[in-house]
mmCIF file of C-alpha atoms in Angstrom:
data_model
loop_
_atom_site.group_PDB
_atom_site.id
_atom_site.type_symbol
_atom_site.label_atom_id
_atom_site.label_comp_id
_atom_site.label_asym_id
_atom_site.label_seq_id
_atom_site.Cartn_x
_atom_site.Cartn_y
_atom_site.Cartn_z
ATOM 1 C CA MET A 514 -58.987 -124.101 -28.507
ATOM 2 C CA MET A 515 -55.618 -122.682 -28.459
ATOM 3 C CA LYS A 516 -55.141 -118.469 -28.785
ATOM 4 C CA LYS A 517 -53.114 -117.471 -31.486
ATOM 5 C CA LYS A 518 -49.649 -116.443 -31.237
ATOM 6 C CA SER A 519 -49.828 -112.675 -31.755
ATOM 7 C CA ILE A 520 -47.067 -110.164 -32.737
ATOM 8 C CA LEU A 521 -46.042 -106.992 -33.583
ATOM 9 C CA PHE A 522 -43.618 -105.327 -35.838
ATOM 10 C CA LEU A 523 -42.071 -101.816 -36.098
ATOM 11 C CA VAL A 524 -40.501 -100.177 -38.525
ATOM 12 C CA THR A 525 -39.527 -96.324 -39.754
ATOM 13 C CA GLU A 526 -42.490 -95.959 -42.599
ATOM 14 C CA ASP A 527 -44.886 -98.206 -44.685
ATOM 15 C CA TRP A 528 -43.354 -98.399 -47.712
ATOM 16 C CA TYR A 529 -40.415 -100.290 -45.967
ATOM 17 C CA PHE A 530 -42.602 -102.656 -44.284
ATOM 18 C CA ILE A 531 -44.069 -103.267 -47.962
ATOM 19 C CA SER A 532 -40.945 -104.135 -50.025
ATOM 20 C CA HIS A 533 -39.169 -106.395 -47.085
ATOM 21 C CA ARG A 534 -41.091 -107.636 -44.572
ATOM 22 C CA LEU A 535 -44.602 -107.483 -46.272
ATOM 23 C CA LYS A 536 -44.245 -111.439 -47.943
ATOM 24 C CA TYR A 537 -43.066 -112.763 -44.750
ATOM 25 C CA ALA A 538 -46.415 -111.546 -42.670
ATOM 26 C CA ILE A 539 -48.154 -112.720 -45.109
ATOM 27 C CA PHE A 540 -46.586 -116.036 -43.830
ATOM 28 C CA LEU A 541 -46.729 -115.974 -40.169
ATOM 29 C CA LYS A 542 -50.646 -115.368 -40.806
ATOM 30 C CA ASN A 543 -50.379 -117.860 -43.370
ATOM 31 C CA LYS A 544 -49.380 -120.053 -39.924
ATOM 32 C CA GLY A 545 -51.675 -118.714 -37.471
ATOM 33 C CA TYR A 546 -49.881 -115.649 -36.301
ATOM 34 C CA LYS A 547 -52.178 -112.497 -35.570
ATOM 35 C CA VAL A 548 -49.911 -110.096 -37.095
ATOM 36 C CA TYR A 549 -49.421 -105.749 -36.445
ATOM 37 C CA VAL A 550 -47.409 -103.179 -37.691
ATOM 38 C CA CYS A 551 -46.632 -100.010 -35.893
ATOM 39 C CA CYS A 552 -45.010 -97.266 -38.308
ATOM 40 C CA LYS A 553 -45.075 -93.670 -40.199
ATOM 41 C CA ASP A 554 -47.710 -94.163 -42.497
ATOM 42 C CA THR A 555 -47.107 -92.377 -46.138
ATOM 43 C CA GLY A 556 -50.594 -93.120 -47.523
ATOM 44 C CA MET A 557 -50.084 -97.062 -47.559
ATOM 45 C CA PHE A 558 -51.305 -98.678 -44.894
ATOM 46 C CA LYS A 559 -54.190 -99.619 -47.618
ATOM 47 C CA ASN A 560 -51.486 -101.707 -49.110
ATOM 48 C CA ILE A 561 -50.707 -103.949 -45.786
ATOM 49 C CA LYS A 562 -54.637 -103.662 -44.181
ATOM 50 C CA GLU A 563 -56.050 -105.066 -47.460
ATOM 51 C CA LYS A 564 -53.756 -108.345 -46.222
ATOM 52 C CA GLY A 565 -55.376 -108.806 -42.809
ATOM 53 C CA ILE A 566 -52.617 -107.182 -41.051
ATOM 54 C CA LYS A 567 -53.316 -104.481 -38.538
ATOM 55 C CA CYS A 568 -52.072 -100.924 -38.746
ATOM 56 C CA PHE A 569 -51.206 -98.524 -36.020
ATOM 57 C CA ASP A 570 -49.768 -94.928 -37.498
ATOM 58 C CA ILE A 571 -46.387 -94.131 -35.278
ATOM 59 C CA LYS A 572 -45.720 -89.918 -36.172
ATOM 60 C CA SER A 573 -42.387 -91.218 -36.806
ATOM 61 C CA ASN A 574 -39.408 -89.021 -38.511
ATOM 62 C CA ARG A 575 -35.707 -90.839 -39.695
ATOM 63 C CA LYS A 576 -34.701 -87.627 -39.861
ATOM 64 C CA SER A 577 -34.752 -86.251 -36.549
ATOM 65 C CA LEU A 578 -31.678 -86.769 -34.189
ATOM 66 C CA SER A 579 -33.978 -84.520 -31.250
ATOM 67 C CA VAL A 580 -34.425 -86.272 -27.931
ATOM 68 C CA ILE A 581 -38.065 -85.058 -27.582
ATOM 69 C CA ASP A 582 -39.319 -87.156 -30.972
ATOM 70 C CA PHE A 583 -37.660 -90.023 -29.633
ATOM 71 C CA PHE A 584 -38.944 -90.310 -26.626
ATOM 72 C CA LEU A 585 -43.192 -89.218 -28.361
ATOM 73 C CA GLU A 586 -42.155 -92.631 -30.781
ATOM 74 C CA VAL A 587 -41.612 -94.519 -27.307
ATOM 75 C CA ILE A 588 -44.630 -93.124 -25.918
ATOM 76 C CA SER A 589 -47.008 -94.450 -29.378
ATOM 77 C CA PHE A 590 -45.848 -97.330 -29.491
ATOM 78 C CA SER A 591 -46.314 -98.300 -25.313
ATOM 79 C CA LYS A 592 -49.616 -97.519 -26.126
ATOM 80 C CA CYS A 593 -49.300 -99.773 -28.978
ATOM 81 C CA LEU A 594 -47.919 -102.876 -26.707
ATOM 82 C CA HIS A 595 -50.445 -101.784 -24.565
ATOM 83 C CA LYS A 596 -53.579 -102.054 -26.806
ATOM 84 C CA GLU A 597 -52.916 -105.352 -28.227
ATOM 85 C CA GLU A 598 -50.387 -107.417 -25.856
ATOM 86 C CA PRO A 599 -48.413 -109.150 -28.076
ATOM 87 C CA ASP A 600 -46.425 -112.554 -27.742
ATOM 88 C CA ILE A 601 -43.375 -111.465 -29.795
ATOM 89 C CA ILE A 602 -41.924 -107.958 -30.736
ATOM 90 C CA HIS A 603 -39.768 -107.668 -33.968
ATOM 91 C CA LEU A 604 -38.188 -104.448 -34.139
ATOM 92 C CA VAL A 605 -36.208 -103.981 -37.765
ATOM 93 C CA SER A 606 -33.313 -101.980 -38.069
ATOM 94 C CA LEU A 607 -31.912 -99.367 -35.722
ATOM 95 C CA ARG A 608 -34.197 -96.071 -34.727
ATOM 96 C CA PRO A 609 -37.040 -99.389 -34.062
ATOM 97 C CA ALA A 610 -34.574 -101.217 -31.995
ATOM 98 C CA VAL A 611 -33.663 -98.460 -29.754
ATOM 99 C CA VAL A 612 -37.530 -96.992 -29.763
ATOM 100 C CA GLY A 613 -38.777 -100.900 -29.400
ATOM 101 C CA LEU A 614 -36.858 -101.174 -26.160
ATOM 102 C CA PHE A 615 -37.610 -98.949 -24.174
ATOM 103 C CA ALA A 616 -41.048 -98.924 -25.040
ATOM 104 C CA SER A 617 -40.591 -102.869 -24.101
ATOM 105 C CA PHE A 618 -39.072 -102.209 -20.915
ATOM 106 C CA PHE A 619 -42.246 -102.335 -18.497
ATOM 107 C CA PHE A 620 -43.535 -105.333 -20.635
ATOM 108 C CA ARG A 621 -41.506 -108.186 -19.978
ATOM 109 C CA LYS A 622 -43.630 -111.028 -21.093
ATOM 110 C CA ILE A 623 -42.961 -110.087 -24.838
ATOM 111 C CA LYS A 624 -40.293 -111.551 -26.541
ATOM 112 C CA VAL A 625 -38.052 -109.353 -28.149
ATOM 113 C CA PHE A 626 -36.491 -109.959 -31.681
ATOM 114 C CA ILE A 627 -34.703 -107.269 -33.652
ATOM 115 C CA THR A 628 -33.163 -106.960 -37.227
ATOM 116 C CA PHE A 629 -30.244 -105.368 -37.779
ATOM 117 C CA THR A 630 -30.754 -104.595 -41.537
ATOM 118 C CA GLY A 631 -27.373 -101.699 -41.565
ATOM 119 C CA LEU A 632 -26.013 -99.995 -38.879
ATOM 120 C CA GLY A 633 -27.090 -96.714 -40.651
ATOM 121 C CA PHE A 634 -25.888 -93.130 -40.877
ATOM 122 C CA ILE A 635 -24.576 -92.783 -37.632
ATOM 123 C CA PHE A 636 -22.047 -95.587 -37.843
ATOM 124 C CA ILE A 637 -20.804 -94.552 -41.703
ATOM 125 C CA ARG A 638 -20.601 -90.822 -40.510
ATOM 126 C CA ASP A 639 -17.951 -89.435 -38.893
ATOM 127 C CA ASN A 640 -18.748 -85.702 -37.276
ATOM 128 C CA LEU A 641 -19.386 -84.949 -33.201
ATOM 129 C CA ARG A 642 -22.630 -85.384 -33.143
ATOM 130 C CA THR A 643 -23.081 -89.255 -35.066
ATOM 131 C CA LYS A 644 -19.768 -89.973 -32.554
ATOM 132 C CA ALA A 645 -21.669 -88.817 -29.491
ATOM 133 C CA LEU A 646 -24.740 -90.840 -30.478
ATOM 134 C CA ARG A 647 -22.901 -93.576 -31.401
ATOM 135 C CA LEU A 648 -21.366 -94.048 -28.110
ATOM 136 C CA MET A 649 -24.955 -94.088 -26.524
ATOM 137 C CA ILE A 650 -26.278 -96.353 -28.855
ATOM 138 C CA GLN A 651 -23.034 -98.977 -28.193
ATOM 139 C CA LEU A 652 -23.651 -98.084 -24.185
ATOM 140 C CA PHE A 653 -27.864 -98.718 -24.625
ATOM 141 C CA PHE A 654 -26.463 -102.031 -26.653
ATOM 142 C CA ILE A 655 -24.184 -103.602 -24.061
ATOM 143 C CA ILE A 656 -26.934 -102.900 -21.497
ATOM 144 C CA PHE A 657 -29.568 -104.433 -23.533
ATOM 145 C CA SER A 658 -27.702 -107.581 -24.543
ATOM 146 C CA ARG A 659 -28.038 -108.619 -21.010
ATOM 147 C CA ALA A 660 -31.462 -109.260 -21.347
ATOM 148 C CA LYS A 661 -32.050 -113.115 -21.659
ATOM 149 C CA CYS A 662 -35.503 -112.389 -23.139
ATOM 150 C CA ALA A 663 -34.326 -110.447 -26.415
ATOM 151 C CA LYS A 664 -32.639 -111.504 -29.156
ATOM 152 C CA ALA A 665 -30.471 -109.572 -32.103
ATOM 153 C CA ILE A 666 -30.519 -110.813 -35.775
ATOM 154 C CA VAL A 667 -28.146 -109.431 -38.185
ATOM 155 C CA GLN A 668 -27.986 -109.803 -41.520
ATOM 156 C CA ASN A 669 -23.820 -110.389 -42.150
ATOM 157 C CA LYS A 670 -20.620 -111.659 -40.526
ATOM 158 C CA ASP A 671 -18.988 -108.574 -40.255
ATOM 159 C CA ASP A 672 -22.438 -107.437 -38.192
ATOM 160 C CA TYR A 673 -22.428 -110.219 -35.710
ATOM 161 C CA GLU A 674 -18.414 -109.475 -35.276
ATOM 162 C CA LEU A 675 -18.630 -106.175 -34.386
ATOM 163 C CA PHE A 676 -21.591 -107.360 -31.791
ATOM 164 C CA LEU A 677 -19.639 -109.945 -30.421
ATOM 165 C CA LYS A 678 -16.354 -107.644 -29.459
ATOM 166 C CA LYS A 679 -18.209 -103.893 -29.739
ATOM 167 C CA PHE A 680 -21.286 -104.448 -27.948
ATOM 168 C CA PHE A 681 -20.208 -107.345 -26.096
ATOM 169 C CA PHE A 682 -23.325 -109.390 -27.402
ATOM 170 C CA ASN A 683 -22.883 -113.409 -25.979
ATOM 171 C CA LYS A 684 -23.300 -115.747 -29.163
ATOM 172 C CA ASN A 685 -27.068 -117.531 -27.019
ATOM 173 C CA SER A 686 -28.509 -114.050 -28.208
ATOM 174 C CA ILE A 687 -27.468 -113.398 -31.720
ATOM 175 C CA SER A 688 -27.707 -114.453 -35.069
ATOM 176 C CA ILE A 689 -27.190 -114.507 -38.330
ATOM 177 C CA ILE A 690 -30.311 -114.836 -41.019
ATOM 178 C CA ARG A 691 -29.260 -113.458 -43.649
ATOM 179 C CA GLY A 692 -31.839 -110.875 -45.206
ATOM 180 C CA SER A 693 -35.343 -110.636 -46.008
ATOM 181 C CA GLY A 694 -35.127 -113.834 -48.525
ATOM 182 C CA ILE A 695 -35.852 -113.299 -51.938
ATOM 183 C CA ASP A 696 -38.692 -114.727 -54.116
ATOM 184 C CA LEU A 697 -37.058 -116.671 -56.426
ATOM 185 C CA ASN A 698 -40.449 -117.941 -58.439
ATOM 186 C CA TYR A 699 -41.028 -114.380 -59.139
ATOM 187 C CA PHE A 700 -37.389 -113.252 -59.794
ATOM 188 C CA ARG A 701 -36.671 -116.107 -62.024
ATOM 189 C CA ARG A 702 -33.010 -115.962 -64.184
ATOM 190 C CA ALA A 703 -33.654 -113.992 -67.031
ATOM 191 C CA SER A 704 -31.332 -114.282 -70.598
ATOM 192 C CA GLU A 705 -29.354 -111.070 -71.248
ATOM 193 C CA PRO A 706 -31.170 -108.186 -73.399
ATOM 194 C CA LYS A 707 -30.714 -108.717 -76.739
ATOM 195 C CA SER A 708 -28.797 -105.041 -77.564
ATOM 196 C CA ASN A 709 -25.750 -103.224 -78.576
ATOM 197 C CA ASN A 710 -26.411 -100.296 -75.688
ATOM 198 C CA ILE A 711 -25.023 -102.369 -72.481
ATOM 199 C CA ILE A 712 -27.356 -100.748 -69.125
ATOM 200 C CA ILE A 713 -25.700 -100.570 -65.615
ATOM 201 C CA CYS A 714 -28.334 -100.323 -63.661
ATOM 202 C CA TYR A 715 -28.885 -99.648 -59.412
ATOM 203 C CA VAL A 716 -31.492 -99.352 -57.623
ATOM 204 C CA GLY A 717 -31.918 -98.013 -54.448
ATOM 205 C CA ARG A 718 -32.255 -94.443 -52.826
ATOM 206 C CA MET A 719 -30.681 -91.754 -53.265
ATOM 207 C CA LEU A 720 -27.939 -91.449 -51.215
ATOM 208 C CA GLU A 721 -24.410 -90.698 -50.801
ATOM 209 C CA ASP A 722 -24.305 -93.223 -48.466
ATOM 210 C CA LYS A 723 -24.855 -95.468 -51.295
ATOM 211 C CA GLY A 724 -22.400 -94.465 -53.287
ATOM 212 C CA VAL A 725 -24.644 -92.990 -55.997
ATOM 213 C CA HIS A 726 -22.653 -89.763 -56.708
ATOM 214 C CA TRP A 727 -19.255 -91.894 -56.626
ATOM 215 C CA LEU A 728 -21.182 -94.349 -59.165
ATOM 216 C CA ILE A 729 -22.191 -90.580 -61.220
ATOM 217 C CA GLU A 730 -18.537 -89.738 -61.597
ATOM 218 C CA ALA A 731 -17.484 -93.449 -62.298
ATOM 219 C CA TYR A 732 -19.811 -93.644 -65.121
ATOM 220 C CA LYS A 733 -19.314 -90.300 -66.812
ATOM 221 C CA LEU A 734 -15.209 -90.901 -66.955
ATOM 222 C CA ALA A 735 -16.133 -94.569 -68.156
ATOM 223 C CA ARG A 736 -18.994 -92.796 -71.421
ATOM 224 C CA LYS A 737 -16.111 -91.134 -72.568
ATOM 225 C CA GLU A 738 -14.468 -94.590 -73.397
ATOM 226 C CA ASN A 739 -17.099 -96.599 -74.623
ATOM 227 C CA LYS A 740 -19.930 -94.302 -75.920
ATOM 228 C CA LYS A 741 -22.524 -97.473 -75.625
ATOM 229 C CA ILE A 742 -23.129 -97.736 -72.312
ATOM 230 C CA SER A 743 -26.271 -96.167 -69.530
ATOM 231 C CA LEU A 744 -26.714 -95.990 -66.785
ATOM 232 C CA LEU A 745 -30.259 -96.303 -64.919
ATOM 233 C CA LEU A 746 -31.468 -94.901 -61.429
ATOM 234 C CA VAL A 747 -34.514 -96.525 -60.161
ATOM 235 C CA GLY A 748 -35.192 -94.888 -56.443
ATOM 236 C CA PRO A 749 -36.584 -92.432 -54.369
ATOM 237 C CA LEU A 750 -34.761 -89.187 -53.449
ATOM 238 C CA ASP A 751 -35.266 -89.666 -49.651
ATOM 239 C CA LYS A 752 -35.413 -86.209 -48.975
ATOM 240 C CA LYS A 753 -35.690 -86.787 -45.164
ATOM 241 C CA ASN A 754 -32.112 -89.128 -45.009
ATOM 242 C CA PRO A 755 -29.434 -86.699 -43.544
ATOM 243 C CA THR A 756 -27.735 -88.223 -47.037
ATOM 244 C CA SER A 757 -29.899 -87.836 -49.379
ATOM 245 C CA ILE A 758 -28.120 -86.876 -52.400
ATOM 246 C CA ASP A 759 -27.653 -82.274 -53.113
ATOM 247 C CA GLU A 760 -31.024 -82.192 -55.606
ATOM 248 C CA LYS A 761 -29.745 -79.453 -57.455
ATOM 249 C CA THR A 762 -26.757 -81.529 -58.249
ATOM 250 C CA PHE A 763 -28.336 -84.814 -58.842
ATOM 251 C CA GLU A 764 -31.103 -82.203 -61.657
ATOM 252 C CA GLU A 765 -27.557 -81.216 -63.343
ATOM 253 C CA ALA A 766 -26.008 -84.984 -63.527
ATOM 254 C CA LEU A 767 -29.041 -86.143 -65.228
ATOM 255 C CA ASN A 768 -28.566 -83.990 -67.943
ATOM 256 C CA PHE A 769 -25.495 -85.697 -69.276
ATOM 257 C CA LYS A 770 -26.087 -88.098 -71.782
ATOM 258 C CA GLY A 771 -26.711 -91.597 -70.841
ATOM 259 C CA ILE A 772 -27.734 -91.412 -67.545
ATOM 260 C CA ASN A 773 -31.655 -91.829 -66.598
ATOM 261 C CA TYR A 774 -33.590 -92.170 -63.451
ATOM 262 C CA LEU A 775 -37.331 -93.494 -62.883
ATOM 263 C CA GLY A 776 -38.043 -92.567 -59.956
ATOM 264 C CA ASN A 777 -39.695 -95.342 -57.613
ATOM 265 C CA ILE A 778 -40.794 -97.914 -59.824
ATOM 266 C CA LYS A 779 -42.994 -100.773 -58.427
ATOM 267 C CA ASP A 780 -41.957 -103.826 -60.336
ATOM 268 C CA VAL A 781 -38.798 -103.503 -59.773
ATOM 269 C CA ARG A 782 -38.002 -106.968 -61.656
ATOM 270 C CA LYS A 783 -38.905 -105.788 -65.117
ATOM 271 C CA VAL A 784 -35.972 -103.291 -64.086
ATOM 272 C CA TRP A 785 -33.333 -105.999 -63.497
ATOM 273 C CA GLU A 786 -34.503 -107.868 -66.714
ATOM 274 C CA GLU A 787 -33.747 -105.195 -68.819
ATOM 275 C CA ALA A 788 -30.548 -104.682 -67.572
ATOM 276 C CA HIS A 789 -26.952 -105.832 -68.181
ATOM 277 C CA ILE A 790 -25.241 -105.236 -65.123
ATOM 278 C CA GLY A 791 -26.105 -104.440 -61.108
ATOM 279 C CA VAL A 792 -24.479 -102.138 -59.370
ATOM 280 C CA LEU A 793 -24.037 -101.061 -55.663
ATOM 281 C CA LEU A 794 -21.487 -99.075 -54.038
ATOM 282 C CA SER A 795 -22.524 -98.664 -50.409
ATOM 283 C CA LYS A 796 -20.730 -97.501 -47.595
ATOM 284 C CA ARG A 797 -21.747 -100.494 -44.949
ATOM 285 C CA GLU A 798 -25.382 -102.793 -45.759
ATOM 286 C CA GLY A 799 -27.268 -105.474 -44.170
ATOM 287 C CA LEU A 800 -27.853 -107.809 -46.744
ATOM 288 C CA PRO A 801 -28.823 -105.435 -49.881
ATOM 289 C CA MET A 802 -32.351 -106.611 -51.382
ATOM 290 C CA SER A 803 -31.056 -104.535 -54.306
ATOM 291 C CA LEU A 804 -28.476 -106.841 -55.080
ATOM 292 C CA MET A 805 -30.535 -109.865 -54.100
ATOM 293 C CA GLU A 806 -32.850 -109.229 -56.583
ATOM 294 C CA ALA A 807 -29.688 -108.523 -59.612
ATOM 295 C CA ALA A 808 -28.365 -111.665 -58.704
ATOM 296 C CA ALA A 809 -31.823 -113.450 -58.751
ATOM 297 C CA VAL A 810 -32.271 -112.049 -62.248
ATOM 298 C CA GLY A 811 -28.939 -113.630 -63.224
ATOM 299 C CA ARG A 812 -27.034 -110.017 -63.696
ATOM 300 C CA PRO A 813 -23.341 -109.621 -62.680
ATOM 301 C CA ILE A 814 -22.742 -107.510 -60.210
ATOM 302 C CA ILE A 815 -20.903 -104.005 -58.964
ATOM 303 C CA ALA A 816 -20.267 -103.139 -55.430
ATOM 304 C CA THR A 817 -17.706 -102.213 -52.809
ATOM 305 C CA ASP A 818 -16.098 -104.359 -50.177
ATOM 306 C CA VAL A 819 -17.943 -103.389 -47.504
ATOM 307 C CA ALA A 820 -19.984 -105.263 -44.954
ATOM 308 C CA GLY A 821 -23.416 -105.927 -46.260
ATOM 309 C CA CYS A 822 -22.417 -105.795 -49.823
ATOM 310 C CA ARG A 823 -18.978 -108.845 -49.735
ATOM 311 C CA GLU A 824 -22.157 -111.624 -48.659
ATOM 312 C CA ILE A 825 -23.764 -111.122 -52.458
ATOM 313 C CA ALA A 826 -21.001 -109.748 -54.379
ATOM 314 C CA ILE A 827 -17.902 -111.898 -54.645
ATOM 315 C CA ASN A 828 -15.410 -110.597 -56.476
ATOM 316 C CA LYS A 829 -14.250 -112.873 -59.551
ATOM 317 C CA PHE A 830 -16.339 -115.026 -58.830
ATOM 318 C CA ASN A 831 -20.553 -112.846 -59.828
ATOM 319 C CA ALA A 832 -18.648 -109.496 -58.835
ATOM 320 C CA ILE A 833 -15.890 -107.119 -59.273
ATOM 321 C CA SER A 834 -15.825 -105.960 -55.909
ATOM 322 C CA VAL A 835 -14.137 -102.182 -55.458
ATOM 323 C CA LYS A 836 -12.871 -100.343 -52.937
ATOM 324 C CA LEU A 837 -15.144 -97.386 -51.146
ATOM 325 C CA GLY A 838 -15.616 -94.268 -52.907
ATOM 326 C CA ASP A 839 -12.676 -94.973 -55.780
ATOM 327 C CA ILE A 840 -14.390 -94.119 -58.910
ATOM 328 C CA LYS A 841 -11.400 -94.955 -61.275
ATOM 329 C CA ALA A 842 -12.111 -98.242 -59.404
ATOM 330 C CA ILE A 843 -15.084 -98.039 -60.749
ATOM 331 C CA LYS A 844 -14.768 -96.836 -63.537
ATOM 332 C CA ASN A 845 -12.424 -99.678 -64.530
ATOM 333 C CA ALA A 846 -15.297 -102.501 -63.895
ATOM 334 C CA ILE A 847 -18.093 -100.785 -65.499
ATOM 335 C CA LEU A 848 -15.625 -101.175 -68.679
ATOM 336 C CA ILE A 849 -14.202 -104.370 -67.365
ATOM 337 C CA LEU A 850 -18.190 -105.907 -67.897
ATOM 338 C CA ALA A 851 -19.388 -103.777 -70.780
ATOM 339 C CA ASN A 852 -16.927 -104.647 -73.483
ATOM 340 C CA ASP A 853 -16.427 -108.588 -72.224
ATOM 341 C CA LYS A 854 -20.106 -110.028 -72.606
ATOM 342 C CA SER A 855 -18.873 -113.949 -71.481
ATOM 343 C CA LEU A 856 -17.586 -112.462 -68.240
ATOM 344 C CA ARG A 857 -21.111 -110.927 -67.759
ATOM 345 C CA LEU A 858 -23.077 -113.856 -68.690
ATOM 346 C CA GLN A 859 -20.776 -116.294 -66.423
ATOM 347 C CA TYR A 860 -20.795 -113.708 -63.322
ATOM 348 C CA GLY A 861 -24.969 -113.286 -63.937
ATOM 349 C CA LYS A 862 -24.944 -117.461 -63.937
ATOM 350 C CA ASN A 863 -22.632 -117.551 -61.071
ATOM 351 C CA SER A 864 -24.554 -114.822 -59.033
ATOM 352 C CA ARG A 865 -28.567 -116.829 -59.503
ATOM 353 C CA LYS A 866 -26.126 -119.900 -57.647
ATOM 354 C CA ILE A 867 -25.173 -117.909 -54.709
ATOM 355 C CA VAL A 868 -28.667 -116.694 -53.946
ATOM 356 C CA GLU A 869 -30.071 -120.367 -54.583
ATOM 357 C CA SER A 870 -27.759 -121.882 -51.954
ATOM 358 C CA ASP A 871 -29.333 -119.679 -49.256
ATOM 359 C CA MET A 872 -31.098 -116.607 -49.550
ATOM 360 C CA GLU A 873 -35.304 -117.830 -50.708
ATOM 361 C CA ASN A 874 -37.151 -116.326 -48.952
ATOM 362 C CA ILE A 875 -39.106 -118.971 -47.863
ATOM 363 C CA LYS A 876 -35.871 -120.040 -46.203
ATOM 364 C CA ILE A 877 -35.316 -117.358 -44.209
ATOM 365 C CA PHE A 878 -38.984 -117.149 -43.384
ATOM 366 C CA LYS A 879 -38.351 -120.732 -41.649
ATOM 367 C CA LYS A 880 -35.042 -119.269 -39.971
ATOM 368 C CA TYR A 881 -37.385 -116.649 -38.061
ATOM 369 C CA LEU A 882 -39.486 -118.885 -37.089
ATOM 370 C CA ARG A 883 -37.612 -121.422 -36.004
ATOM 371 C CA ALA A 884 -35.792 -118.111 -34.131
ATOM 372 C CA TYR A 885 -38.904 -117.103 -32.625
ATOM 373 C CA ASN A 886 -39.976 -121.310 -31.751
ATOM 374 C CA ASN A 887 -36.424 -121.545 -29.199
#
């Protein structure tokens, strides 16, 4: 009897694994893999374990840039590798990539795959500390790119070119797989809500790097010209993220007419079905899940013209693209879509076409499986 192949995921926290990787992990189990996950337990391990996936708690602190914290994570993950000796480790996002590569250095037989879901605040912010960290990480990945046992996966063309040029990856060690995939049987196309009040919806963490502060300011300006629009914000504050929006400022913004905050919602499908327009004003993305969900339901999009967003938000096809931080352009985009139902419907129809073409989760899962086998 052949031994089952085993795969161990390293991600930051359990909630992220559930929202972005759990369906894929279940797919792997159904294909005969043993699946493990290492991440911080924020109280949701039970939701993962009930699917037959073994969990290991790592005391990760996403906010920390401490070298001591980093090496404690490396040691913790090394213990997981030593205990389970998986055939494959799959590192998801920037911090787990660095931690996992260090930890796997002495486990030469293990195949290493890294999915870069975006390059994080270190590659977005421009202060002295992040510049120094950025340089260190670039040097680290230049060395890593020489390791034949490891493969990198990015989610968009911009990151692919960046890794080839800045990190000196060769084309045999890096590939594009577009996101985590979207379940098109669950996120079905829905008719636009029959309401005179147009709902603009943002789903995600309340971060400055996601452009939430710009969205609020642009909405306030748009509301002065059209009283029949409202803004719906859905997602956690994520206080551990260095770019978390100031809580006091956020609470003050919620007092403005038409702004509603629902916090973290388990089933965002219903949110998108009740919205008219999806929006994301991020500084940089891998391939944003929220826009894939909005597109799958058939919603037009407003998004910044940046890496990741432009993969799903195509200007004048299913979206209005705006320059980073251009509040006037964001305001105008809100008003254009709010005032033109036929344009919303056409863009929404095109949104669905985009995700149907190559973003369905089963297609994405099979691409990952082929990568492992190759």
